[in-house]
Amino acid sequence: MTHHGLKALGASLLLTALLSPALADEGVTAWRLFVSDHERGVVSVVDPDARETLASFDIHGPASLYRSDSGETVFAVQGAADRVTAIASGISFDDHGDHADIEVEDARLLDVAFEGGKPSHFVEHGGDIAIFFDGDGRAMTTTERAILDGSAEVLEFDSGAPHHGAAAAFANHVLITEPHPEDPSNLPVGVRVLAMSGEAIGDLHECPDLHGEASTGNIMAFACAKGLLIVQSQNNQPHIEQLAYSDDLPEGKVTILIGGRGLQYFLGNYGASAVVLIDPMDDDAFRLVELLTRRVHFAVDPIRAKFAYVFTEDGALHQIDVLAGKIVNTASLTEPYSMDGHWSDPRPRVAVAGDHVVVTDPLAGKLHLVERDGLEKAGEIEVEGKPFNIVSVGGTGAVDDDGDHDHEASASHDHAHEDDEAEEHRHD
Ligand code: ZN
């Protein structure tokens, strides 16, 4: 099979990798981990290099965490507490074209919260944010800029009925799930395109059992029972096509989707003991990567884009080479976390912070740090309670301390985008 799309992007990835060392010498690298507790409404801010907790914020309930593309904002989606809280990460980059300045401040709770019935899926696309509230069947959209400016102007869009849905802002329109017509407690049956006025445009794009959405590059996808909906921008309108699962895949479907950074691909679950690599631009779009035990969580590497990571219930972390389509490293990290039992039991989650892969170990009350190269253990950080969901923000930038930019410091920068966290939500 050919992977022309992946290869083309791989070349630019190599360029970035070659240019980064010069920056590392003269720039400043800062990473922060945001970790939510499985039982309590707390988000801890952890410095993975100093190995210490910098702050912990009280919120209203246990949260799924998402980070924005820019990394300036972290969102705590508290489904049971009917709200989404915004946190300024304290790390921002000012892009000067040939380099980026990094600014590091304290993380802080923003005075912006989105309230509504049972918020579930959170989607950012290019700075536009959409939050779907299952209990209301409505979506709120806003922008990261507005949130950081403290002016949370919000638009609302109605799907027609409460259901476990999702929405996304895309190409000056809003994509919103269509509830199941007979029983909205079932998964949605498709996607509608709405104008910003709320008016529906065109026909329903069918996607039975819709669950899971992600973006990679300029492509968005929704996962359905028989394949994906692939969304691209055409004449500043969303253009949606079906991509059926290939015949050589076993019985199954994707219900969690994340998007590659630096390489254009999607990574999804597929059955209990596999993940699937998806390159929608390839004739042979689906490559299954089988696991020895059941999958717990997975994440993409935002910097070394050819890697992704899967954690399995035997307590092992696996590194996947996305280009080769196979596991290249495995490290045993935690006690087993069986996938038997309740779907929402505390189990590890994975994030990538620079050269480290970080795995939460909720029952042991700690984070495991692992070297990206070779998956050697690099230490542990204790976190009070049951550290569960995790996102990381950070990267390397030049320091603009006297207003005179050191333009020789860098020819490139790595904004270190964390993946769209494989979503965690409550289906009860
Ligand atoms: Zn969901």
XYZ file of C-alpha atoms and ligand atoms in Angstrom:
429
model
C 0.000 0.000 0.000
C 1.139 3.539 -0.569
C 0.996 6.369 1.898
C 1.766 9.352 -0.210
C -0.087 11.738 2.127
C 1.923 10.622 5.118
C 5.220 10.753 3.265
C 4.739 14.252 1.969
C 4.091 15.543 5.463
C 6.887 13.403 6.862
C 9.371 15.486 4.912
C 8.333 18.707 6.601
C 8.448 16.926 9.926
C 12.078 16.022 9.305
C 12.869 19.624 8.537
C 11.430 20.694 11.870
C 13.394 18.015 13.663
C 16.625 19.156 12.053
C 16.100 22.764 12.964
C 14.967 22.253 16.534
C 18.344 21.658 18.247
C 19.546 25.176 17.518
C 16.435 26.455 19.184
C 16.806 24.160 22.155
C 20.219 25.677 22.926
C 19.022 29.222 23.017
C 15.334 28.937 23.703
C 13.277 28.177 26.750
C 11.310 24.971 27.061
C 8.332 24.782 29.373
C 5.725 22.103 29.803
C 2.717 21.807 32.081
C 0.451 18.907 32.798
C -3.179 19.453 33.735
C -4.580 16.479 35.606
C -8.158 15.981 36.783
C -9.230 13.738 39.630
C -11.470 10.747 39.100
C -13.732 11.503 42.065
C -13.322 15.134 43.015
C -13.703 18.447 41.260
C -10.008 19.255 41.187
C -7.552 20.037 38.405
C -3.851 19.884 39.364
C -1.194 21.761 37.437
C 2.054 19.795 37.391
C 5.512 20.806 36.182
C 6.929 17.609 34.655
C 10.526 18.849 34.785
C 10.541 20.134 38.366
C 8.318 17.144 39.249
C 6.049 19.237 41.414
C 2.468 20.367 41.616
C 2.329 24.075 40.892
C -1.317 24.671 41.711
C -4.607 22.912 42.090
C -7.930 24.399 41.141
C -11.256 23.508 42.701
C -13.978 23.088 40.126
C -17.497 21.712 40.470
C -17.086 18.055 39.627
C -14.883 15.394 38.032
C -13.800 16.581 34.598
C -12.725 15.500 31.170
C -9.929 17.778 29.993
C -9.279 19.317 26.592
C -6.611 21.720 25.500
C -6.861 24.245 22.730
C -4.725 24.036 19.646
C -2.685 26.996 20.862
C -2.257 25.469 24.302
C -3.243 28.737 25.955
C -6.468 27.326 27.336
C -7.492 24.110 29.038
C -11.162 23.200 29.353
C -12.607 21.110 32.163
C -15.852 19.523 30.986
C -17.844 18.580 34.077
C -20.735 16.527 32.714
C -22.297 15.732 36.066
C -21.921 19.316 37.300
C -23.486 20.832 34.149
C -20.633 23.140 33.306
C -17.410 23.686 31.421
C -14.672 25.687 33.152
C -11.881 27.444 31.260
C -8.334 27.578 32.647
C -5.538 29.743 31.237
C -2.554 27.396 30.945
C -0.058 30.197 31.560
C 2.067 29.146 28.586
C 1.678 31.100 25.389
C 3.638 31.606 22.208
C 3.805 34.781 20.194
C 4.498 33.825 16.609
C 6.938 36.155 14.899
C 7.075 34.158 11.692
C 10.704 33.141 11.845
C 10.506 32.262 15.525
C 8.090 32.316 18.421
C 8.528 33.943 21.785
C 7.399 31.913 24.740
C 5.753 33.524 27.714
C 5.315 31.603 30.948
C 2.976 32.826 33.675
C 0.987 31.151 36.432
C -1.931 29.043 35.281
C -5.216 30.507 36.459
C -8.921 29.776 36.512
C -10.634 32.045 34.027
C -13.773 33.880 34.926
C -15.560 32.108 32.090
C -17.805 29.086 32.466
C -20.341 27.522 30.145
C -23.400 26.166 31.872
C -25.961 23.780 30.469
C -27.334 20.265 30.774
C -24.669 17.589 30.814
C -21.924 18.916 28.566
C -20.185 16.078 26.736
C -18.164 16.443 23.574
C -15.847 19.415 23.206
C -14.458 20.246 19.768
C -12.022 22.964 18.758
C -11.208 23.669 15.156
C -8.867 26.527 14.317
C -9.645 28.498 17.463
C -13.405 28.004 17.121
C -14.892 26.056 19.990
C -18.108 24.038 20.109
C -19.469 22.394 23.250
C -22.394 19.996 23.020
C -24.783 19.708 25.964
C -26.441 16.286 25.865
C -29.113 17.220 28.383
C -30.301 20.145 26.267
C -29.546 18.795 22.794
C -27.902 22.146 22.168
C -24.447 23.334 21.237
C -22.660 26.507 22.264
C -19.957 27.959 20.053
C -17.413 30.622 20.847
C -13.768 31.349 20.154
C -10.683 30.819 22.264
C -9.804 34.470 21.697
C -13.116 35.604 23.193
C -12.615 33.338 26.181
C -9.107 34.641 26.859
C -10.361 38.209 26.465
C -13.045 37.487 29.039
C -15.858 38.288 26.644
C -17.461 34.911 26.260
C -19.850 35.752 23.465
C -21.679 32.553 22.678
C -23.898 31.373 19.846
C -26.365 28.557 20.477
C -27.509 25.878 18.058
C -30.351 23.413 18.593
C -30.188 19.811 17.367
C -33.871 19.248 18.092
C -33.710 16.869 21.056
C -31.494 15.976 24.008
C -29.103 13.199 22.982
C -25.467 12.165 23.303
C -24.192 14.317 20.489
C -21.464 16.591 19.256
C -21.013 19.798 17.338
C -18.123 21.458 15.556
C -17.463 24.834 14.029
C -16.107 24.295 10.530
C -15.621 26.612 7.538
C -17.934 29.314 8.822
C -20.698 26.784 9.560
C -21.670 24.550 12.433
C -21.874 20.776 12.128
C -24.302 19.251 14.609
C -25.454 15.702 15.256
C -28.970 14.636 14.341
C -30.755 12.773 17.148
C -32.182 9.328 16.504
C -35.746 10.041 15.280
C -37.490 7.299 17.277
C -35.375 7.168 20.405
C -32.972 10.018 21.129
C -31.330 7.918 23.837
C -29.720 6.012 20.968
C -26.632 7.407 19.307
C -27.234 10.081 16.651
C -28.007 9.127 13.044
C -26.045 11.767 11.165
C -24.699 15.275 10.847
C -26.479 18.437 9.772
C -24.754 21.523 8.427
C -26.095 24.748 9.905
C -25.421 28.303 8.791
C -24.324 30.650 11.562
C -27.950 31.851 11.578
C -28.947 28.347 12.691
C -30.618 27.527 9.386
C -30.072 23.963 8.137
C -28.273 23.698 4.808
C -28.723 20.705 2.511
C -29.709 17.201 3.484
C -28.785 15.112 6.473
C -25.385 13.441 6.143
C -26.158 9.956 7.341
C -23.913 8.510 10.035
C -25.725 5.854 12.075
C -24.355 5.284 15.600
C -22.286 8.447 15.378
C -19.758 8.669 18.190
C -16.285 10.208 17.999
C -14.953 13.140 16.012
C -11.537 14.674 15.433
C -9.539 16.935 13.139
C -6.181 16.474 11.509
C -4.737 19.212 9.349
C -7.704 20.688 7.511
C -9.814 17.533 7.607
C -12.452 16.655 10.187
C -14.011 13.236 10.625
C -16.985 11.715 12.415
C -17.098 8.003 13.172
C -20.202 6.033 12.167
C -21.342 2.395 12.219
C -20.133 1.607 8.700
C -17.378 4.137 8.138
C -16.430 7.767 8.599
C -17.814 11.065 7.428
C -14.893 13.085 6.060
C -15.356 16.861 6.153
C -13.271 19.256 4.095
C -13.634 22.912 3.260
C -14.710 23.727 -0.286
C -15.472 27.338 -1.230
C -15.699 28.123 2.477
C -18.408 25.501 2.926
C -18.128 22.136 4.602
C -17.966 19.384 2.005
C -18.841 15.982 3.449
C -18.108 12.559 2.000
C -18.540 9.004 3.236
C -15.516 6.782 3.728
C -16.632 3.180 4.283
C -14.584 0.809 6.448
C -12.611 -1.443 4.143
C -13.736 -5.009 3.523
C -10.564 -6.452 5.000
C -11.278 -4.965 8.444
C -12.918 -7.362 10.902
C -16.385 -6.644 12.254
C -16.243 -3.472 14.338
C -16.446 0.285 14.307
C -14.670 3.375 15.535
C -16.186 5.202 18.502
C -13.212 7.272 19.654
C -11.206 9.250 17.147
C -8.143 11.458 17.554
C -6.270 13.398 14.919
C -2.571 13.316 14.066
C -0.441 16.453 14.469
C 2.218 17.111 11.863
C 1.075 14.043 9.987
C -2.409 13.998 8.556
C -4.056 10.851 9.873
C -6.643 9.703 12.351
C -6.226 7.128 15.091
C -9.327 5.340 16.315
C -10.361 2.454 18.492
C -11.633 -0.591 16.610
C -12.995 -3.433 18.689
C -11.670 -3.903 22.217
C -8.145 -5.022 21.321
C -7.033 -2.944 18.375
C -6.591 0.555 17.075
C -6.929 1.653 13.486
C -4.745 4.138 11.600
C -6.767 6.054 9.044
C -5.377 8.055 6.134
C -8.479 9.314 4.353
C -6.412 10.460 1.357
C -5.061 6.967 0.714
C -6.846 4.422 -1.470
C -6.142 1.927 1.266
C -7.275 4.146 4.112
C -7.445 1.767 7.085
C -4.609 -0.088 8.802
C -5.422 -2.129 11.875
C -2.880 -2.398 14.701
C -3.749 -5.335 16.918
C -2.977 -5.396 20.637
C -2.375 -8.394 22.880
C -4.835 -7.195 25.513
C -7.688 -4.720 25.595
C -7.054 -1.055 24.945
C -7.422 1.488 27.759
C -6.403 4.796 26.149
C -4.403 6.224 23.277
C -2.739 9.485 22.279
C -0.749 10.916 19.392
C 2.712 12.492 19.695
C 2.423 16.147 18.674
C 6.165 16.630 18.133
C 7.596 13.336 16.878
C 4.542 13.030 14.714
C 5.283 9.535 13.472
C 4.584 8.125 16.929
C 1.367 7.400 18.776
C 0.884 5.622 22.091
C -1.589 3.052 23.341
C -2.006 1.934 26.938
C -3.421 -1.559 27.466
C -5.128 -3.217 30.421
C -2.069 -5.318 31.302
C -0.412 -2.075 32.470
C 1.758 -1.615 29.377
C 2.431 1.422 27.237
C 3.020 0.760 23.538
C 4.636 3.089 21.036
C 3.188 2.841 17.528
C 5.139 3.907 14.460
C 2.349 5.484 12.451
C 4.224 5.243 9.158
C 5.118 1.575 9.608
C 1.716 0.819 11.115
C 3.088 -1.282 13.947
C 4.154 -1.302 17.585
C 7.861 -0.541 17.930
C 8.305 -0.339 21.732
C 6.506 -1.583 24.820
C 7.070 -0.764 28.499
C 5.360 -2.264 31.518
C 4.302 0.611 33.785
C 1.434 -0.086 36.171
C -0.465 -2.858 37.853
C -3.081 -4.317 35.500
C -6.192 -2.155 34.956
C -8.769 -4.611 33.667
C -11.359 -3.358 31.208
C -13.890 -5.571 32.969
C -16.057 -3.656 35.379
C -17.650 -0.277 34.803
C -16.603 1.670 31.737
C -15.982 4.707 33.926
C -13.746 3.017 36.523
C -10.481 4.875 37.078
C -7.916 3.746 34.516
C -4.745 5.316 33.133
C -4.692 8.077 30.538
C -1.795 9.130 28.319
C -0.393 12.512 27.289
C 2.854 13.574 25.619
C 4.961 16.426 27.015
C 8.074 17.124 24.974
C 10.448 14.165 25.239
C 8.275 12.435 27.818
C 5.178 10.321 27.611
C 3.124 10.727 30.765
C 0.705 8.084 32.032
C -1.700 8.651 34.907
C -1.988 5.839 37.442
C -5.137 6.721 39.376
C -5.110 3.823 41.820
C -1.456 4.455 42.726
C -1.915 8.228 42.961
C 0.890 9.111 40.605
C 2.041 9.954 37.101
C 4.639 7.859 35.284
C 7.151 9.663 33.089
C 8.656 7.663 30.254
C 11.312 8.682 27.737
C 9.838 8.910 24.282
C 12.967 7.319 22.817
C 12.992 3.703 23.928
C 10.219 4.112 26.534
C 12.721 3.996 29.423
C 11.201 4.950 32.767
C 12.104 8.527 33.642
C 10.470 8.973 37.029
C 7.200 9.352 38.861
C 5.270 12.297 40.222
C 2.874 11.841 43.118
C -0.478 13.549 42.721
C -3.027 13.662 45.504
C -6.224 11.680 44.991
C -6.863 9.658 41.846
C -5.107 11.427 38.967
C -7.100 10.495 35.885
C -7.574 12.627 32.781
C -4.531 14.537 31.585
C -3.533 17.041 28.926
C -0.180 18.708 28.409
C 0.732 22.112 27.026
C 4.097 23.641 26.305
C 7.001 23.690 23.948
C 10.096 25.700 23.209
C 10.294 29.350 22.312
C 12.683 32.244 22.315
C 12.584 34.570 25.287
C 11.797 38.154 24.490
C 13.111 39.722 27.685
C 14.115 43.168 26.462
C 11.831 43.620 23.517
C 14.702 43.066 21.129
C 14.039 39.803 19.400
C 16.932 37.491 18.974
C 16.199 36.560 15.412
C 19.141 34.243 15.190
C 17.871 32.138 18.022
C 15.588 30.056 15.894
C 14.594 29.300 12.396
C 11.694 27.176 13.410
C 9.598 26.420 16.397
C 7.596 23.615 17.705
C 4.358 24.623 19.188
C 3.931 21.208 20.602
C 0.307 20.544 20.064
C -1.161 17.899 22.250
C -3.687 15.656 20.655
C -7.395 16.111 20.961
C -7.659 13.981 23.994
C -9.588 10.811 23.342
C -12.768 11.897 24.882
C -13.974 10.614 28.163
C -17.556 11.139 28.945
C -20.372 9.679 30.897
C -22.868 7.626 28.957
C -25.131 6.921 31.894
Zn -19.337 10.492 23.869
